[in-house]
Amino acid sequence: MTDPSLSGMSRPAPGGPADPDAAPCPGPLGGLRVIDLATLFAGPLAATLLGDFGAEVIKVEHPHRPDPARGHGPAKDGVGLWWKLLGRNKKAMTLDLSHPGGRDVLLRLAAGADVVIENFRPGTLEKWGLGWAELSAVNPRLVLARVTGFGQFGPYARRPGFGTLAEAMSGFAAITGEPDGPPTLPPFGLADGIAALTTAYAVMAALHGRAATGRGQVIDLALIEPLLTVLGPHPLWYDQLGHVQPRTGNRSANVAPRNTYRTADGSWVAVSTSAESVAERVMRLVGRPEVIDEPWFATGAGRARHADELDAAVGDWIARHDRDEVLSAFELAEAAIAPVYDVRDVLADPQYAALGSITEVPDDELGPLRMQNVLFRLSETPGAIRWAGRPHGADTDGVLTALGLDEGEITGLREAGAL
């Protein structure tokens, strides 16, 4: 049932190319200041999620070694497009944290901040005199989110960690792919994305705790853990039953039919039958109602054991019809189906258009940019995209001036190599 209080909800449209110093920070996190020291990709994306809902985010990059995300993926006119998404709603400044002048500036920033997000190897901030002892001394209310591959302690803590390693070690790759094929990694930053969502959640939990205690705290988040949680009860199954889930391709070990199927016109659709009632509708639709009376059909596990028979029935029926015919028939039967989209389909889809899932953001460097909108809709305090990712160091002087440094001090720091 649709909540009438949400009817007609839409995300706010972004404004024109913004001056970050003048742009308001709409959303429920307005007034929150976040210092983003992280790179590639979980930590920066967590900061983006906070910025989308009103937090003031200051992105700190090395003067000569910017966030490698600026160079990831395709570029237009020499400008990395991924950065336009990842760097949105952030003020971009440069600072060499290993330089004494850079350290001092960071401590001054931290003194007026609510959150610092970093993903250096454990001990790096401490080596620079920027560990929790120093940060909390200048700001006892600070929340420090530390995002690493393996956490702050343990035998692997000092190893370099990336999302690919988390996708391998969490068990995800082992259950992904065809039964007779190799373990399969995702072609995008799955572990990083889930860790970013988790980090944003952890930050909000820590800030809520601060409201009760008056003190900040350290968040220790390892990339290998959030994806392990999302995978579900695998450890519990093994602990209690010795069960290790095998690779099943597009099929599920828990229900059937569940797969992707090719239509007569060469398109692909995905069918899900997690509920028994939906499975019954699908089998009636494809002309095999007799299987519904089989004893094994009453449970998802039973249907999964007969996946060959069910897949053949569904696949043969779908293969005789064009995609639009298949989708219409399934919708009329109230059976769960979706077309398999690529990005072109996403941008043309009316449901995404109705939700405002893709929005156009003006940009001073590249002109209008279409990208994902803020992640969810809030009825009273919606977030907004105020600007796309800024050039490297574009806001350094503005941030330092707001911090109280005069032109001479800024010039001195720059000449000394701290900026």
XYZ file of C-alpha atoms in Angstrom:
419
model
C 0.000 0.000 0.000
C 1.301 3.429 -0.864
C 1.739 5.818 2.037
C -0.351 8.870 1.117
C 2.150 11.101 2.888
C 4.719 10.098 0.262
C 2.530 10.542 -2.811
C 3.998 13.014 -5.251
C 7.365 12.985 -3.514
C 10.273 13.910 -5.745
C 13.912 14.731 -5.294
C 14.841 18.411 -5.550
C 16.362 19.441 -8.850
C 20.014 20.486 -8.615
C 20.852 24.119 -9.184
C 23.341 25.680 -11.536
C 27.129 25.382 -11.264
C 27.709 26.370 -7.660
C 30.267 28.310 -5.702
C 30.813 25.873 -2.822
C 31.428 28.751 -0.428
C 28.065 30.301 -1.263
C 25.939 27.211 -1.890
C 23.524 26.299 0.908
C 23.632 22.795 2.379
C 20.062 21.509 2.234
C 19.108 18.275 3.904
C 19.020 16.787 7.382
C 22.825 16.808 7.775
C 23.202 20.545 7.227
C 25.693 21.938 9.740
C 27.701 18.698 9.838
C 31.329 19.045 8.688
C 33.127 16.005 7.238
C 36.831 15.845 6.336
C 37.402 13.256 3.597
C 41.027 12.062 3.600
C 40.274 8.763 1.870
C 40.832 7.410 -1.651
C 39.529 4.565 -3.802
C 36.479 4.107 -3.118
C 34.652 3.117 0.055
C 35.715 6.046 2.228
C 35.166 8.726 -0.427
C 31.762 7.293 -1.368
C 30.708 7.307 2.287
C 31.594 10.998 2.395
C 29.615 11.556 -0.816
C 26.535 9.950 0.736
C 26.809 12.282 3.725
C 27.330 15.294 1.477
C 24.260 14.425 -0.580
C 22.125 15.020 2.492
C 23.603 18.319 3.520
C 26.941 17.691 5.231
C 29.730 20.090 4.324
C 32.434 17.782 2.962
C 36.019 18.938 2.534
C 37.977 16.588 0.299
C 41.696 16.652 1.165
C 44.100 15.360 -1.491
C 47.871 15.305 -1.764
C 49.188 18.274 -3.784
C 50.927 16.043 -6.339
C 49.134 12.698 -5.937
C 45.377 13.311 -6.150
C 42.786 10.657 -5.438
C 43.376 7.990 -8.121
C 39.613 7.926 -8.676
C 40.118 11.069 -10.761
C 41.825 8.891 -13.361
C 39.624 5.802 -13.194
C 37.424 4.932 -16.138
C 36.592 6.994 -19.220
C 37.378 10.709 -19.374
C 36.038 13.585 -21.450
C 38.389 16.390 -22.474
C 40.901 14.985 -19.996
C 38.448 15.181 -17.093
C 37.630 11.909 -15.326
C 33.887 11.290 -15.317
C 33.839 8.949 -12.307
C 35.229 11.786 -10.211
C 32.305 14.015 -11.200
C 30.064 11.525 -9.387
C 32.336 10.575 -6.483
C 33.491 14.144 -5.829
C 30.087 15.822 -5.949
C 29.084 18.101 -3.083
C 32.708 18.235 -1.890
C 35.091 21.168 -1.558
C 38.425 20.100 -3.055
C 41.611 21.177 -1.295
C 45.209 19.991 -1.278
C 47.294 19.260 1.788
C 50.423 17.197 2.372
C 49.629 15.518 5.680
C 53.198 14.288 6.065
C 54.457 17.895 6.033
C 54.518 19.687 9.419
C 52.565 22.593 7.937
C 50.006 20.227 6.459
C 49.675 18.438 9.777
C 48.998 21.692 11.582
C 46.339 22.706 9.061
C 44.633 19.326 9.333
C 44.499 19.628 13.114
C 42.913 23.060 12.736
C 40.356 21.595 10.329
C 39.655 18.687 12.672
C 39.101 21.063 15.573
C 36.000 22.392 13.824
C 34.847 19.157 12.201
C 32.393 16.456 13.203
C 33.790 13.552 11.169
C 37.117 12.551 9.618
C 37.129 9.648 7.146
C 40.460 8.027 6.274
C 41.683 4.802 4.685
C 45.456 4.844 5.134
C 47.146 1.682 6.302
C 47.015 1.324 10.096
C 49.691 3.429 11.751
C 50.062 5.953 8.929
C 48.176 8.775 10.611
C 50.024 8.031 13.839
C 53.343 8.297 11.983
C 52.371 11.810 10.893
C 51.255 12.852 14.361
C 47.599 12.735 13.313
C 46.382 9.676 15.170
C 43.361 9.468 17.425
C 45.304 10.822 20.380
C 46.143 14.035 18.542
C 42.784 14.409 16.771
C 40.679 13.805 19.864
C 42.891 16.170 21.859
C 41.907 19.076 19.603
C 38.297 17.911 19.310
C 36.903 15.402 21.839
C 33.594 15.346 19.912
C 35.219 14.165 16.677
C 34.212 10.884 15.011
C 37.117 9.214 13.178
C 36.057 6.623 10.583
C 38.949 4.338 9.633
C 38.212 2.238 6.551
C 40.814 -0.382 5.654
C 40.977 -3.735 3.938
C 41.366 -5.817 7.086
C 40.779 -3.560 10.062
C 43.125 -1.868 12.518
C 44.483 -5.049 14.157
C 45.038 -8.739 13.447
C 47.561 -10.627 11.322
C 46.462 -9.003 8.032
C 46.031 -5.435 9.289
C 49.142 -4.094 7.564
C 48.373 -5.655 4.199
C 47.165 -3.452 1.348
C 43.450 -4.047 0.947
C 41.083 -3.444 -1.960
C 37.514 -4.405 -2.733
C 38.590 -7.257 -4.997
C 40.289 -8.953 -2.061
C 37.157 -8.540 0.048
C 35.027 -10.020 -2.721
C 37.359 -13.023 -2.745
C 37.815 -13.494 1.010
C 34.201 -12.856 2.057
C 32.999 -15.921 0.159
C 31.239 -13.887 -2.526
C 33.422 -15.013 -5.450
C 33.237 -18.658 -4.374
C 29.447 -18.760 -4.842
C 29.334 -16.556 -7.962
C 29.577 -18.001 -11.461
C 28.527 -21.146 -13.269
C 28.834 -24.502 -11.456
C 31.575 -25.717 -13.787
C 33.288 -22.334 -14.086
C 35.775 -20.403 -11.965
C 34.911 -18.191 -8.994
C 33.693 -14.902 -10.444
C 34.436 -11.337 -9.373
C 31.983 -8.481 -10.032
C 32.905 -5.990 -12.777
C 32.382 -3.037 -10.436
C 33.267 -1.995 -6.872
C 30.743 -4.148 -5.019
C 32.653 -4.523 -1.748
C 33.611 -0.850 -1.765
C 30.032 0.223 -2.383
C 28.634 -1.897 0.440
C 31.424 -0.733 2.740
C 30.612 2.891 1.861
C 26.973 2.435 2.818
C 28.084 0.739 6.031
C 30.545 3.514 6.832
C 27.868 6.182 6.385
C 25.608 4.174 8.696
C 28.428 3.775 11.235
C 29.091 7.516 11.179
C 25.448 8.276 11.911
C 25.428 5.699 14.721
C 28.548 7.272 16.248
C 27.078 10.766 15.969
C 23.904 9.602 17.670
C 26.054 8.143 20.436
C 27.883 11.459 20.721
C 24.577 13.202 21.330
C 24.202 11.090 24.488
C 27.814 11.053 25.726
C 29.220 14.317 24.377
C 32.254 12.466 23.051
C 33.297 11.170 19.673
C 34.846 7.783 18.957
C 36.768 5.702 16.433
C 35.024 3.589 13.794
C 37.094 0.592 12.699
C 35.603 -0.759 9.452
C 37.228 -3.557 7.446
C 36.210 -4.052 3.805
C 36.023 -7.810 4.304
C 33.166 -7.552 6.844
C 30.160 -5.714 5.312
C 30.044 -7.989 2.261
C 30.307 -11.027 4.532
C 27.213 -9.783 6.367
C 25.275 -9.152 3.153
C 25.959 -12.726 2.005
C 23.591 -13.940 4.695
C 23.634 -17.052 6.897
C 26.554 -18.896 5.285
C 28.578 -19.132 8.530
C 25.473 -20.257 10.404
C 24.693 -22.918 7.816
C 28.238 -24.244 7.996
C 28.356 -24.067 11.794
C 25.144 -26.014 12.265
C 24.974 -28.226 9.185
C 28.425 -28.273 7.603
C 26.788 -26.824 4.496
C 28.936 -24.963 1.953
C 26.932 -23.213 -0.765
C 28.092 -24.178 -4.264
C 28.104 -22.012 -7.373
C 24.730 -22.204 -9.099
C 25.024 -19.580 -11.829
C 21.802 -17.592 -12.162
C 19.867 -20.262 -10.344
C 19.111 -20.220 -6.645
C 19.615 -23.096 -4.232
C 16.468 -21.979 -2.426
C 13.808 -21.421 -5.119
C 12.982 -22.154 -8.752
C 12.331 -21.102 -11.419
C 14.817 -18.269 -11.001
C 17.024 -17.415 -13.949
C 17.567 -15.211 -16.962
C 15.827 -16.274 -20.163
C 16.244 -15.220 -23.787
C 13.217 -13.988 -25.718
C 12.371 -14.595 -29.371
C 13.713 -11.188 -30.389
C 17.086 -11.758 -28.704
C 16.461 -9.817 -25.491
C 16.888 -11.131 -21.960
C 14.529 -11.131 -19.004
C 14.934 -12.172 -15.376
C 12.285 -14.145 -13.499
C 11.981 -14.496 -9.742
C 9.625 -16.839 -7.866
C 10.624 -16.414 -4.241
C 6.963 -16.764 -3.200
C 5.085 -20.001 -3.918
C 2.067 -18.053 -5.196
C 4.252 -16.341 -7.796
C 5.749 -19.665 -8.857
C 2.235 -21.010 -9.358
C 1.268 -18.054 -11.564
C 4.390 -18.487 -13.673
C 3.777 -22.178 -14.279
C 0.133 -21.579 -15.224
C 1.231 -18.823 -17.599
C 3.748 -21.039 -19.415
C 1.277 -23.903 -19.772
C 2.522 -26.279 -17.094
C -0.122 -26.066 -14.338
C 0.142 -29.771 -13.540
C 3.468 -29.331 -11.753
C 1.783 -27.173 -9.117
C 0.159 -30.295 -7.654
C 3.468 -32.109 -7.250
C 4.427 -32.494 -3.551
C 7.871 -31.009 -4.170
C 6.395 -27.798 -5.602
C 5.138 -26.637 -2.201
C 8.581 -25.532 -0.977
C 11.303 -23.376 -2.480
C 13.912 -26.045 -1.821
C 11.743 -28.655 -3.507
C 11.320 -26.511 -6.589
C 15.070 -25.831 -6.625
C 15.697 -29.597 -6.824
C 13.569 -29.637 -9.985
C 15.125 -26.541 -11.516
C 15.974 -28.306 -14.791
C 12.332 -29.148 -15.451
C 11.002 -25.756 -14.380
C 13.677 -23.786 -16.227
C 13.009 -25.736 -19.405
C 9.280 -24.990 -19.223
C 9.741 -21.290 -18.560
C 12.636 -20.895 -20.979
C 10.835 -22.635 -23.844
C 7.747 -20.452 -23.432
C 9.728 -17.220 -23.229
C 11.836 -18.200 -26.245
C 8.657 -18.294 -28.383
C 7.660 -14.694 -27.603
C 9.160 -11.266 -28.089
C 10.253 -9.350 -25.007
C 7.309 -6.952 -24.910
C 4.869 -9.856 -25.189
C 6.618 -11.670 -22.351
C 6.633 -8.649 -20.071
C 2.965 -7.891 -20.762
C 1.897 -11.479 -20.131
C 3.832 -11.716 -16.877
C 2.473 -8.369 -15.674
C -1.093 -9.449 -16.477
C -0.495 -12.679 -14.552
C 1.006 -10.724 -11.618
C 4.209 -12.724 -11.932
C 7.594 -11.185 -11.123
C 9.736 -10.365 -14.147
C 12.111 -7.639 -15.270
C 13.987 -6.914 -18.484
C 17.754 -7.222 -18.271
C 18.933 -3.647 -18.770
C 22.154 -2.035 -19.790
C 22.766 1.618 -18.971
C 20.955 2.791 -22.115
C 17.785 1.095 -20.926
C 18.141 2.569 -17.440
C 18.303 6.099 -18.844
C 15.178 5.499 -20.965
C 13.064 3.685 -18.370
C 9.855 5.470 -17.248
C 10.006 4.155 -13.670
C 13.501 5.526 -13.123
C 12.284 8.767 -14.735
C 9.301 8.958 -12.392
C 11.530 8.433 -9.361
C 14.094 10.946 -10.569
C 16.800 8.305 -10.178
C 18.947 9.939 -12.848
C 19.315 13.709 -12.734
C 21.120 16.368 -14.722
C 23.808 18.334 -12.909
C 25.323 21.500 -14.432
C 29.119 21.557 -14.420
C 31.541 24.379 -15.184
C 34.075 22.054 -16.843
C 31.912 19.739 -18.928
C 28.452 21.258 -19.078
C 25.313 19.268 -18.140
C 26.047 15.824 -16.682
C 23.546 13.018 -16.139
C 24.287 10.937 -13.048
C 22.581 9.036 -10.242
C 20.520 11.219 -7.943
C 20.686 11.174 -4.140
C 20.078 7.694 -2.823
C 16.593 8.034 -1.307
C 13.719 10.451 -0.885
C 12.952 12.192 2.412
C 9.556 13.868 2.625
C 10.618 16.806 4.821
C 14.393 17.268 4.498
C 15.484 15.970 1.088
C 19.089 15.976 -0.001
C 20.417 17.538 -3.189
C 23.355 17.565 -5.584
C 24.756 21.071 -5.319
C 27.682 20.605 -7.711
C 29.643 17.843 -9.441
C 33.213 16.848 -8.580
C 35.525 19.866 -8.491
C 39.014 20.229 -10.012
C 41.986 19.142 -7.913
C 42.638 21.755 -5.249
C 39.977 24.146 -6.544
C 38.831 25.198 -3.067
C 42.121 25.152 -1.147
C 42.383 28.905 -0.672
C 38.705 29.235 0.200
C 38.858 26.549 2.869
C 42.030 27.994 4.400
C 40.666 31.525 4.374
C 37.531 30.334 6.165
C 39.848 28.630 8.656
C 41.364 32.020 9.471
C 44.600 31.921 7.462
C 45.570 35.111 5.678
C 47.030 35.391 2.184
C 50.594 35.484 3.471
C 50.167 32.329 5.530
C 48.613 30.498 2.587
C 51.441 31.590 0.296
C 53.985 30.447 2.861
C 52.410 27.009 3.181
C 52.306 26.654 -0.581
C 55.943 27.680 -0.982
C 56.953 25.260 1.752
C 55.239 22.371 -0.072
C 52.447 21.819 2.430
C 49.710 22.667 -0.110
